[in-house]
Amino acid sequence: MKNTVEVPLAKKQPKELKIHSDVRIDNYYWLNDRENPEVIDYLNSENDYTKQMMSHTEDFQNALFEEMKGRIKEDDSTVPYKLNGYWYITKYEKGKDYPVYIRKKELLTAPEEILFDCNEMAKDFSYFNLGSIAISPDNTLACFSTDTVSRRQYTIQIKNLVTGEVYPDKILNTTGSATWANDNKTLFYSMKDEVTLRSHKIFKHKLHSGTKNDELVFHEKDETYNTFVYKSKSRKYIIIGSSSTLTSEYRILNADTPDDAFKIFQKRVRELDYSIAHYKDHFYIIANSDGATNFKLLKVNETQTQKEFWEEVIPHRDHVLIEDIEIFKDYLVVNERENGLNKLRIMSWNGTEDYYLPFNSETYSTYIGNNPDFDSEVLRYGFNSLTSPSAVIDYNFYTKQSEIKKEQEVLGNDFNKNDYESKRIWATARDGVNVPISIVYKKGIQLNGENPLLLYAYGSYGSTTDPSFSTIRLSLLNRGFIYAIAHVRGCEYLGREWYENGKLLSKLNTFYDYIDCSKFLIEQKYTSNKHLYAYGGSAGGLLMGAIINMNPELYNGVLAAVPFVDVVTTMLDDTIPLTTGEYDEWGNPNQLEFYKYMKSYSPYDNVQEKEYPNMLVTTGLYDSQVQYWEPAKWVAKLRDLKKDSNKLLLHVNMDSGHGGASGRFESIKEVALEYAFLLDLEGIHC
């Protein structure tokens, strides 16, 4: 007799949530307690259900995992970079999940010095992450940070690189970031609020003095801001930054005199967003001052840094977004974005040269790499595309020659870049705006509406998902899937205004853009609603929740990873990590206008009695960005109200947080589950 699979049903325990004379009833609010054994039991029952419902794909999942893992070179290493007399390299060894950090003195042929072997450090933990490493100016000490819970609350320690001793002092609950003053004994680091996890304090630690004696040097009291600390590339300044979604402020201190007071660079002005880089006797500033929506580049003498002294270097342009700069002795490199495409602009300080590196694709991504040396005659940058593996390239300013230092190897025999095609197409949104879509597929497909297509988008915080290569994605492409990225409003793909038109009281544009891109792909016969799959994570998971409430009939399946779906309740709870800093992104629902607008699209608040697509929802118990209970509650409510027999699965990683499983290959097992879910819906099992 065949065993029936028992569907998990969360008990209803109505809680009344009232504000602005409006009452919402939350039947699953009780899931907001990871210390409650009943909550853990429920989450485990969801995991058991998912395992049972996907049990017929277990062999396929294992095969997918081995296939995806098999394309990755296990004994691999990064391209070395030189800093302060040492070459630094990160390497991976066959059969091991975590990196080993090494260095070599002066020459690449010098003996190898192991700084950190994360395989040894991780062996007693189900989750492990080495956050950052900061080497002291005299090269004898390393400050490092670790997270063994996946809440992004890092513990900072100091290792003596001469003796190998790890000093006993531990600094808990930090962001993981720290920087040395030039005296080799003073360390600055950022601390988190234990409840909200907002980085709110900068402390100064003296070597061997005990953490209890650490001095508070800055407290960011505005709950909408986060603070951080770093050292300028010139090594002359320690810099404290404070930032919110729209506004920033910096403080500077000469790194030779760490016991002096920090000086405000330019005090915060609402909606003045700027960043700074130091070179010689000037600071260079990327800022949106004076209406420069897409930012402009300015400079100021290091002795008088206030805004009234800023001088323009590159003016604001309506169609070009300045994203980043890198300063060298003789050249300035500017990372720009025009019409959605990354561009690297090379400018000589003497004014004789100003040109762009050539890129011929419309579905590529390039970025400024690790360039720690001012005096270098080489720019290191990265390049990849939807069809080309990632490459690390050195470009010589003087010879104008490029050298590929390393191109990602794709092992196995199932990849030839010439077998794939990528392009950019444009969908017209309902308000007449053209929305770009980057798309890739294996050559030979027919536009007959029968192709399975996975459409990804994020669309928040101005975060842009550039087209990039993925060895893992080949497991879909080689089985006939089309993969597409919808560059919806809310990102900065088409400039800062593209972001501004997808946030706050314009947030619905993000959802409408995605839906209209979906309809366009169906109309153009790339796929059909029987073969279209939606995919988004975190704030992109909010997008998934919104679009299935609005147009569930367009999709056969949905992958929602760590989805932010209980928008109103979360944004009303200022004890939850990230909430107060999000007001400039989503709005403050304590204000009626934002409350009403937010409630109109909040996925959890708008679940209805109707048919929904097949869905796989994933989360992590220790997620610090989107708390696990949001997807858990959402699934419980969907299961109660939906009027279909489609799959609804929740997978909770009981050991991890927002980024999923740690380790180089463990996370691929989660991807194998997601891919098996999609391929199973298409009837593909090999």
XYZ file of C-alpha atoms in Angstrom:
686
model
C 0.000 0.000 0.000
C 1.467 3.358 -1.053
C 2.261 5.764 1.760
C 0.643 9.179 1.458
C 2.760 12.260 2.032
C 1.479 14.320 4.927
C 1.264 18.025 4.130
C 2.561 20.228 6.977
C -0.104 22.516 8.322
C 0.927 25.278 10.686
C -1.532 25.968 13.447
C -3.383 29.269 13.351
C -2.881 31.544 16.296
C -4.429 34.881 15.285
C -2.549 38.020 16.266
C -4.079 41.439 15.734
C -1.742 44.037 14.252
C -3.215 47.526 14.342
C -1.897 50.878 13.101
C -3.470 53.872 11.332
C -6.917 52.537 12.394
C -6.264 49.521 10.178
C -6.254 45.971 11.521
C -4.347 43.046 10.016
C -4.741 39.516 11.360
C -1.577 37.440 11.272
C -2.366 33.775 11.946
C 1.272 32.709 11.843
C 3.021 35.431 13.809
C 3.932 32.808 16.409
C 6.554 31.386 14.046
C 8.680 34.409 14.988
C 10.575 32.539 17.731
C 13.458 30.258 16.820
C 13.843 29.286 20.491
C 10.361 27.719 20.533
C 10.614 23.913 20.074
C 7.218 23.947 18.369
C 8.582 26.325 15.731
C 11.602 24.094 15.138
C 9.328 21.064 14.878
C 7.237 22.826 12.257
C 10.291 23.836 10.215
C 11.597 20.282 10.393
C 8.233 18.990 9.190
C 8.466 21.312 6.184
C 11.943 19.975 5.442
C 10.690 16.405 5.746
C 7.819 17.173 3.388
C 10.151 18.739 0.819
C 12.460 15.738 1.049
C 9.544 13.353 0.529
C 8.078 15.327 -2.355
C 11.472 15.474 -4.062
C 12.561 11.942 -3.127
C 12.038 10.686 -6.673
C 14.686 13.195 -7.812
C 17.345 12.339 -5.228
C 19.500 10.373 -7.648
C 19.074 13.179 -10.186
C 20.041 15.760 -7.561
C 23.189 13.808 -6.789
C 23.976 13.540 -10.479
C 23.419 17.275 -10.944
C 25.662 18.010 -7.971
C 28.472 15.841 -9.321
C 28.002 17.342 -12.775
C 28.189 20.931 -11.525
C 31.037 20.165 -9.145
C 32.850 18.357 -11.955
C 33.141 21.555 -14.003
C 35.008 23.315 -11.192
C 38.748 22.971 -10.895
C 39.317 21.769 -7.342
C 43.039 22.475 -7.134
C 42.818 26.131 -8.058
C 44.293 29.453 -6.992
C 43.781 33.164 -7.490
C 46.045 35.409 -9.533
C 48.732 36.685 -7.113
C 48.770 40.352 -6.167
C 51.607 42.209 -4.482
C 51.193 44.415 -1.417
C 53.925 45.893 0.761
C 56.613 43.421 -0.276
C 54.527 40.237 -0.310
C 52.631 38.304 -2.955
C 49.214 37.168 -1.711
C 47.428 34.111 -3.086
C 44.258 32.216 -2.199
C 44.271 28.584 -3.204
C 41.917 25.612 -3.122
C 43.065 22.025 -2.734
C 41.427 18.936 -4.173
C 38.885 17.318 -1.888
C 38.666 20.330 0.411
C 35.801 22.779 0.784
C 37.543 25.900 2.043
C 40.348 28.189 0.846
C 43.913 28.404 2.098
C 45.419 31.901 2.289
C 49.157 32.116 1.630
C 51.844 34.683 0.874
C 55.363 34.755 -0.537
C 57.994 37.358 0.229
C 59.092 39.535 -2.706
C 59.294 36.747 -5.313
C 56.694 34.252 -6.508
C 59.443 31.640 -6.306
C 59.918 32.323 -2.578
C 58.786 29.762 0.026
C 55.099 29.571 0.750
C 53.877 30.976 4.068
C 50.433 29.758 5.140
C 48.427 32.538 6.747
C 45.116 30.721 7.278
C 43.938 27.239 6.363
C 40.163 27.555 6.543
C 39.746 23.794 6.238
C 41.404 23.386 9.638
C 39.568 26.362 11.092
C 36.166 25.068 9.895
C 36.455 21.423 10.915
C 34.478 21.751 14.172
C 31.658 23.857 12.729
C 28.669 23.157 10.478
C 29.054 26.689 9.139
C 32.249 28.696 8.769
C 33.247 31.922 7.077
C 36.522 33.831 7.235
C 35.312 37.395 6.911
C 38.402 39.468 6.244
C 42.152 39.644 6.780
C 44.075 42.841 7.527
C 47.883 42.674 7.582
C 49.774 45.127 9.795
C 52.053 47.634 7.990
C 55.181 45.828 9.233
C 53.789 42.501 7.880
C 54.106 40.699 11.252
C 50.455 40.603 12.402
C 47.154 39.618 10.826
C 43.794 40.730 12.123
C 41.150 38.244 10.979
C 37.438 37.669 11.559
C 35.264 34.549 11.628
C 31.555 33.735 11.648
C 30.514 30.235 12.727
C 26.751 30.832 12.962
C 25.909 32.638 9.673
C 24.393 35.674 11.360
C 27.186 37.903 9.988
C 28.289 38.653 13.550
C 32.035 38.224 13.275
C 34.631 37.580 15.971
C 37.907 39.457 15.452
C 41.247 37.979 16.543
C 44.913 38.746 15.919
C 47.534 36.263 14.734
C 51.281 36.737 15.060
C 52.627 35.778 11.642
C 56.153 35.343 12.957
C 55.382 32.863 15.765
C 52.018 31.541 14.512
C 50.397 32.395 17.854
C 46.770 33.537 17.867
C 46.393 36.032 20.682
C 43.699 35.201 23.261
C 41.743 38.457 22.960
C 38.479 38.058 21.048
C 36.317 40.962 19.904
C 32.742 39.733 19.512
C 29.778 40.957 17.474
C 31.654 42.946 14.846
C 31.096 43.479 11.121
C 34.305 41.562 10.534
C 36.082 44.577 9.115
C 39.123 46.134 10.812
C 42.096 48.262 9.806
C 45.551 48.968 11.245
C 47.044 52.341 12.039
C 50.620 52.839 10.894
C 52.067 52.149 14.361
C 51.402 48.382 14.008
C 49.648 48.245 17.351
C 46.420 50.239 16.962
C 43.404 48.641 15.355
C 40.073 50.244 14.411
C 36.966 48.092 13.985
C 33.180 48.400 13.680
C 30.777 46.926 16.212
C 27.178 45.816 15.685
C 24.108 46.449 17.788
C 23.346 43.057 19.347
C 19.605 43.257 18.625
C 19.286 45.052 15.289
C 22.736 44.018 13.968
C 23.211 47.579 12.724
C 26.884 48.547 12.626
C 26.766 51.560 14.912
C 30.087 52.005 16.756
C 33.763 52.324 15.835
C 36.261 51.250 18.491
C 40.038 51.562 18.840
C 41.947 48.553 20.148
C 45.534 48.604 21.378
C 47.555 45.440 20.987
C 47.833 43.378 24.223
C 45.670 45.840 26.163
C 42.544 43.682 26.488
C 39.265 44.326 24.702
C 37.643 45.819 27.814
C 39.910 48.809 27.430
C 38.937 49.449 23.809
C 38.037 53.097 23.224
C 34.836 54.188 21.517
C 35.881 56.711 18.871
C 32.583 57.123 17.036
C 28.943 56.269 17.713
C 26.457 56.519 14.853
C 23.277 57.278 16.744
C 20.988 57.769 13.743
C 19.258 54.399 13.350
C 18.928 54.829 9.588
C 22.720 54.819 9.162
C 25.457 52.175 9.279
C 29.077 52.966 10.030
C 32.319 51.378 8.833
C 36.065 52.009 8.931
C 38.884 51.462 6.426
C 42.285 52.744 5.342
C 42.917 54.808 2.227
C 44.863 53.181 -0.607
C 47.554 55.791 0.048
C 47.845 54.349 3.603
C 47.871 57.914 4.921
C 44.347 58.067 6.357
C 42.031 56.029 8.545
C 38.514 56.766 7.288
C 35.225 56.320 9.127
C 32.161 56.274 6.909
C 28.495 56.614 7.786
C 25.864 55.853 5.191
C 22.155 55.506 4.691
C 20.369 54.735 1.447
C 20.528 58.364 0.325
C 23.141 60.134 2.440
C 26.764 59.654 3.471
C 29.364 61.270 5.699
C 33.073 60.634 6.301
C 35.625 61.320 9.031
C 39.379 61.214 8.459
C 42.434 60.728 10.667
C 46.117 60.589 9.802
C 47.112 56.934 10.196
C 50.435 57.993 11.752
C 48.648 59.607 14.717
C 45.888 57.162 15.714
C 45.283 58.785 19.098
C 44.264 62.121 17.573
C 40.640 63.028 16.953
C 38.865 62.287 13.677
C 37.918 65.270 11.521
C 34.633 65.469 9.593
C 35.345 65.537 5.864
C 31.968 66.996 4.874
C 29.071 66.864 7.302
C 25.975 64.996 6.260
C 23.401 66.819 4.218
C 20.160 65.015 3.463
C 20.467 63.228 0.069
C 24.109 64.212 -0.423
C 25.731 60.886 -1.292
C 29.501 60.859 -1.741
C 32.580 58.653 -1.451
C 36.262 59.579 -1.166
C 39.693 58.368 -2.296
C 43.041 59.936 -1.361
C 45.992 60.650 -3.662
C 49.025 62.870 -2.952
C 47.657 66.058 -1.326
C 44.086 65.719 -2.612
C 40.957 63.704 -2.050
C 38.912 62.627 -5.060
C 35.169 62.556 -4.525
C 32.340 60.791 -6.363
C 29.246 62.788 -5.424
C 25.690 63.557 -6.476
C 25.980 67.168 -5.314
C 24.175 69.995 -7.086
C 21.726 67.754 -8.900
C 24.311 65.292 -10.290
C 21.909 62.335 -10.309
C 24.406 60.033 -12.037
C 27.281 61.423 -9.936
C 30.296 63.472 -10.932
C 33.970 63.375 -9.958
C 35.503 66.190 -7.931
C 38.698 66.847 -6.005
C 39.658 68.871 -2.928
C 42.847 69.683 -1.044
C 43.283 67.421 1.984
C 43.523 70.439 4.304
C 40.144 71.983 3.371
C 37.693 69.201 2.564
C 34.303 70.893 2.925
C 31.934 70.903 -0.055
C 32.471 74.595 -0.846
C 36.078 73.760 -1.811
C 35.244 70.834 -4.121
C 36.480 71.284 -7.716
C 34.993 69.458 -10.683
C 37.128 66.871 -12.506
C 34.483 64.996 -14.541
C 31.113 66.745 -14.903
C 27.724 65.132 -14.497
C 26.272 63.486 -17.601
C 22.616 62.591 -17.994
C 23.255 59.190 -19.574
C 26.487 58.091 -17.898
C 26.651 56.766 -14.336
C 29.978 56.977 -12.492
C 30.238 53.833 -10.383
C 33.827 53.710 -9.144
C 37.371 55.003 -9.626
C 40.886 53.593 -9.205
C 43.852 55.917 -8.782
C 47.382 55.202 -10.008
C 50.568 57.288 -10.062
C 50.112 58.398 -13.687
C 46.530 57.397 -14.495
C 42.968 57.595 -13.267
C 40.589 54.746 -14.147
C 36.847 55.432 -14.051
C 34.250 52.656 -14.034
C 31.232 54.091 -15.868
C 27.907 52.697 -17.034
C 26.195 53.899 -20.203
C 23.042 52.393 -21.716
C 23.390 49.559 -19.215
C 26.930 48.575 -20.200
C 30.076 48.750 -18.026
C 32.901 50.868 -19.425
C 36.468 51.373 -18.199
C 37.770 54.870 -18.943
C 41.537 55.512 -18.833
C 42.644 59.098 -18.142
C 46.248 60.261 -17.720
C 46.886 62.838 -15.026
C 48.856 64.984 -17.487
C 45.773 65.336 -19.682
C 47.226 63.757 -22.833
C 45.187 60.531 -22.787
C 41.467 59.856 -22.332
C 40.009 56.682 -23.850
C 37.913 53.593 -23.158
C 38.943 49.949 -23.206
C 37.007 48.246 -26.026
C 34.266 45.699 -25.311
C 32.167 44.391 -28.176
C 29.325 42.514 -26.469
C 26.009 43.649 -24.998
C 25.855 40.833 -22.456
C 29.096 41.197 -20.544
C 30.339 42.391 -17.184
C 33.627 44.142 -16.422
C 34.940 45.560 -13.185
C 38.042 47.077 -11.637
C 39.974 44.329 -9.857
C 42.412 44.356 -6.975
C 44.919 47.167 -7.530
C 46.604 47.913 -4.181
C 49.776 49.497 -5.611
C 49.738 53.211 -6.554
C 52.950 52.912 -8.534
C 51.803 50.046 -10.724
C 51.890 50.523 -14.483
C 49.173 47.889 -14.831
C 45.403 47.995 -14.320
C 43.982 44.673 -13.191
C 40.370 44.177 -14.208
C 37.881 41.367 -14.603
C 35.761 40.422 -17.592
C 33.168 37.786 -18.348
C 29.937 37.432 -20.282
C 26.938 35.133 -20.452
C 28.926 32.895 -22.821
C 32.564 33.597 -21.819
C 34.162 32.355 -18.580
C 35.529 34.967 -16.206
C 39.011 36.286 -16.866
C 41.484 38.335 -14.849
C 43.284 40.734 -17.182
C 46.269 43.049 -16.707
C 46.272 46.111 -18.957
C 49.542 48.044 -19.263
C 48.999 51.809 -19.388
C 52.244 52.434 -21.256
C 52.370 49.620 -23.828
C 48.569 49.543 -24.234
C 48.764 45.739 -24.188
C 46.423 43.404 -22.308
C 47.493 40.107 -20.778
C 45.012 37.500 -19.622
C 46.492 36.373 -16.306
C 43.882 33.721 -15.793
C 40.720 32.506 -17.480
C 38.288 30.348 -15.570
C 38.680 26.716 -16.561
C 35.506 24.772 -17.254
C 36.317 21.115 -16.751
C 34.505 18.256 -18.435
C 33.439 17.983 -22.031
C 30.025 19.660 -21.991
C 31.091 23.260 -22.645
C 32.232 25.016 -25.784
C 31.620 28.769 -25.743
C 30.776 28.682 -29.458
C 27.763 26.464 -28.743
C 25.911 29.261 -26.940
C 24.314 32.502 -28.007
C 23.547 35.589 -25.956
C 21.931 38.911 -26.748
C 20.076 41.825 -25.263
C 16.435 42.406 -26.117
C 14.022 45.113 -24.999
C 10.487 44.729 -23.679
C 8.038 47.626 -23.563
C 6.511 48.135 -20.127
C 2.916 49.242 -19.649
C 3.947 52.888 -19.213
C 5.901 52.859 -22.491
C 9.364 52.520 -20.938
C 11.755 50.041 -22.602
C 13.133 47.426 -20.208
C 16.304 45.495 -21.177
C 16.583 41.728 -20.900
C 19.877 39.850 -21.160
C 19.372 36.350 -22.499
C 21.467 33.237 -23.166
C 20.698 29.831 -24.619
C 22.257 26.966 -26.517
C 22.303 27.547 -30.240
C 19.636 25.820 -32.269
C 16.542 26.548 -30.209
C 13.323 27.289 -32.063
C 11.114 30.210 -31.058
C 8.025 28.055 -30.842
C 6.884 28.788 -27.286
C 7.984 25.350 -26.085
C 11.306 26.321 -24.486
C 11.634 26.297 -20.695
C 12.901 29.702 -19.592
C 14.177 30.849 -16.191
C 13.759 34.612 -15.718
C 15.855 36.148 -12.936
C 15.574 39.644 -11.439
C 16.399 41.533 -8.260
C 15.409 45.174 -8.673
C 16.140 46.924 -5.359
C 18.716 49.141 -3.621
C 20.196 50.188 -6.945
C 21.956 46.810 -7.033
C 22.591 45.815 -10.635
C 22.815 42.219 -11.799
C 25.191 42.328 -14.739
C 25.228 39.475 -17.267
C 27.888 37.042 -16.111
C 29.111 33.536 -16.751
C 28.143 30.564 -14.595
C 29.466 27.025 -14.884
C 26.584 25.848 -12.723
C 23.983 27.382 -15.067
C 25.267 25.147 -17.880
C 23.281 22.309 -16.319
C 20.117 24.161 -17.317
C 21.303 25.513 -20.660
C 22.526 22.094 -21.809
C 19.078 20.655 -21.081
C 17.275 23.194 -23.241
C 16.592 25.993 -20.772
C 16.853 29.635 -21.755
C 18.230 31.872 -18.991
C 17.287 35.543 -18.885
C 17.891 38.527 -16.608
C 15.244 41.243 -16.499
C 16.965 44.543 -15.692
C 13.881 45.996 -14.040
C 13.583 49.393 -12.432
C 14.985 49.463 -8.916
C 18.505 48.600 -10.095
C 20.957 51.061 -11.664
C 21.414 49.272 -14.971
C 20.234 52.343 -16.878
C 21.514 54.894 -14.374
C 20.484 56.349 -11.075
C 17.025 57.404 -12.257
C 16.330 53.776 -13.166
C 16.791 53.056 -9.471
C 14.819 56.066 -8.260
C 11.854 54.972 -10.406
C 11.728 51.578 -8.694
C 11.674 52.436 -4.990
C 9.455 54.030 -2.330
C 6.150 55.124 -3.898
C 7.307 53.917 -7.326
C 8.075 50.358 -6.187
C 5.237 48.882 -8.244
C 7.274 49.678 -11.368
C 9.681 46.889 -10.385
C 6.871 44.334 -10.333
C 5.163 45.655 -13.450
C 8.454 45.609 -15.379
C 9.037 41.966 -14.502
C 5.501 40.967 -15.461
C 5.709 42.890 -18.728
C 9.072 41.279 -19.522
C 7.434 37.898 -18.867
C 4.580 38.697 -21.238
C 7.041 39.906 -23.880
C 9.045 36.675 -23.726
C 5.807 34.713 -24.149
C 4.598 36.929 -27.023
C 7.944 36.551 -28.812
C 7.664 32.756 -28.488
C 10.779 32.350 -26.374
C 8.563 30.402 -23.994
C 4.972 30.074 -22.783
C 3.231 30.225 -19.439
C 3.510 26.425 -19.270
C 7.299 26.682 -19.434
C 8.161 30.034 -17.815
C 9.872 30.016 -14.423
C 10.502 32.982 -12.139
C 13.544 33.308 -9.894
C 14.575 35.883 -7.304
C 16.155 36.041 -3.870
C 16.007 38.358 -0.836
C 14.477 41.602 -2.150
C 14.156 39.655 -5.403
C 12.080 37.212 -3.370
C 9.738 40.104 -2.597
C 9.471 40.522 -6.357
C 8.547 36.843 -6.678
C 5.846 37.192 -4.028
C 4.377 40.268 -5.663
C 4.229 38.932 -9.215
C 2.520 35.677 -8.263
C -0.159 37.637 -6.418
C -0.645 39.856 -9.472
C -0.257 37.396 -12.374
C 0.206 33.814 -11.153
C -1.070 32.447 -14.470
C 2.097 33.529 -16.282
C 4.390 31.060 -14.496
C 4.634 27.303 -14.217
C 7.091 27.514 -11.338
C 8.838 29.911 -8.982
C 12.129 29.793 -7.068
C 12.007 32.224 -4.135
C 15.284 32.278 -2.195
C 15.396 33.868 1.284
C 12.425 36.029 0.217
C 11.555 39.337 1.893
C 7.781 38.867 1.803
C 6.310 40.233 5.045
C 7.152 43.823 4.195
C 4.697 45.745 6.363
C 5.223 43.818 9.597
C 9.002 43.817 9.207
C 9.218 47.520 8.398
C 7.089 48.302 11.467
C 9.455 46.366 13.748
C 12.572 48.447 14.387
C 14.150 45.694 16.501
C 14.637 43.518 13.411
C 18.051 43.807 11.734
C 18.175 46.308 8.874
C 14.697 47.780 9.368
C 15.498 51.405 10.210
C 18.143 51.645 7.524
C 15.553 50.556 4.956
C 13.156 53.479 5.311
C 14.720 55.328 2.369
C 14.262 52.248 0.198
C 10.732 51.132 1.046
C 9.337 54.013 3.086
C 8.409 54.237 6.739
C 5.028 52.543 7.310
C 4.559 54.546 10.486
C 3.507 57.185 7.957
C 0.055 56.462 6.512
C 0.949 57.074 2.858
C 3.781 54.538 2.919
C 1.761 52.080 4.989
C -1.056 52.000 2.451
C 1.294 51.698 -0.515
C 3.392 48.991 1.115
C 0.346 47.027 2.135
C -0.919 47.133 -1.452
C 1.982 44.956 -2.665
C 3.301 43.147 0.433
C 3.244 39.474 -0.664
C 2.218 38.061 2.703
C -0.632 40.537 3.136
C -1.995 39.889 -0.349
C -2.139 36.097 -0.523
C -5.578 35.219 -1.880
C -7.803 32.224 -2.421
C -6.708 31.406 -5.963
C -4.367 29.215 -7.969
C -0.618 29.716 -7.616
C 2.315 28.267 -9.576
C 4.539 25.442 -8.374
C 6.921 26.922 -5.817
C 10.160 26.104 -4.025
C 10.966 28.533 -1.211
C 14.329 28.454 0.581
C 15.612 30.113 3.748
C 18.171 29.778 6.540
C 17.353 29.557 10.230
C 20.042 32.105 11.157
C 19.411 34.567 8.346
C 20.292 38.078 9.535
C 19.019 39.866 6.426
C 15.594 38.296 5.921
C 14.451 36.479 9.024
C 13.464 32.830 8.444
C 9.929 33.392 9.704
C 8.988 35.545 6.714
C 9.168 32.717 4.143
C 7.875 30.237 6.754
C 4.768 32.322 7.424
C 4.274 32.995 3.727
C 4.340 29.305 2.846
C 1.939 28.506 5.698
C -0.537 31.122 4.474
C -0.203 30.073 0.837
C -0.807 26.464 1.788
C -3.960 27.433 3.656
C -5.470 29.626 0.926
C -4.287 28.449 -2.489
C -6.807 26.661 -4.702
C -4.578 24.345 -6.701
C -2.701 21.091 -6.408
C 0.647 22.518 -7.496
C 3.758 21.877 -5.455
C 4.551 24.219 -2.572
C 7.832 23.327 -0.897
C 9.858 25.027 1.840
C 13.492 24.124 2.403
C 15.073 25.514 5.586
C 18.818 25.211 6.036
C 18.955 24.720 9.800
C 22.675 25.595 9.948
C 22.992 28.687 7.776
C 21.847 32.220 7.118
C 21.282 34.578 4.204
C 24.107 33.303 2.014
C 23.198 29.637 2.316
C 25.579 26.822 3.143
C 29.268 27.544 3.681
C 32.040 25.750 1.921
C 32.922 25.731 -1.732
C 30.690 22.832 -2.751
C 28.018 22.501 -0.065
C 26.060 25.394 -1.563
C 25.916 23.551 -4.899
C 23.762 20.886 -3.243
C 21.128 23.561 -2.661
C 21.355 24.616 -6.310
C 20.979 20.963 -7.322
C 17.704 20.858 -5.383
C 16.475 24.021 -7.115
C 17.455 22.793 -10.567
C 15.943 19.361 -9.957
C 12.711 21.106 -8.960
C 12.626 23.025 -12.256
C 13.716 20.151 -14.455
C 11.228 17.799 -12.796
C 8.416 20.193 -13.695
C 9.624 19.960 -17.294
C 9.736 16.165 -17.162
C 13.537 16.161 -17.520
C 15.225 13.626 -15.256
C 18.655 13.080 -16.744
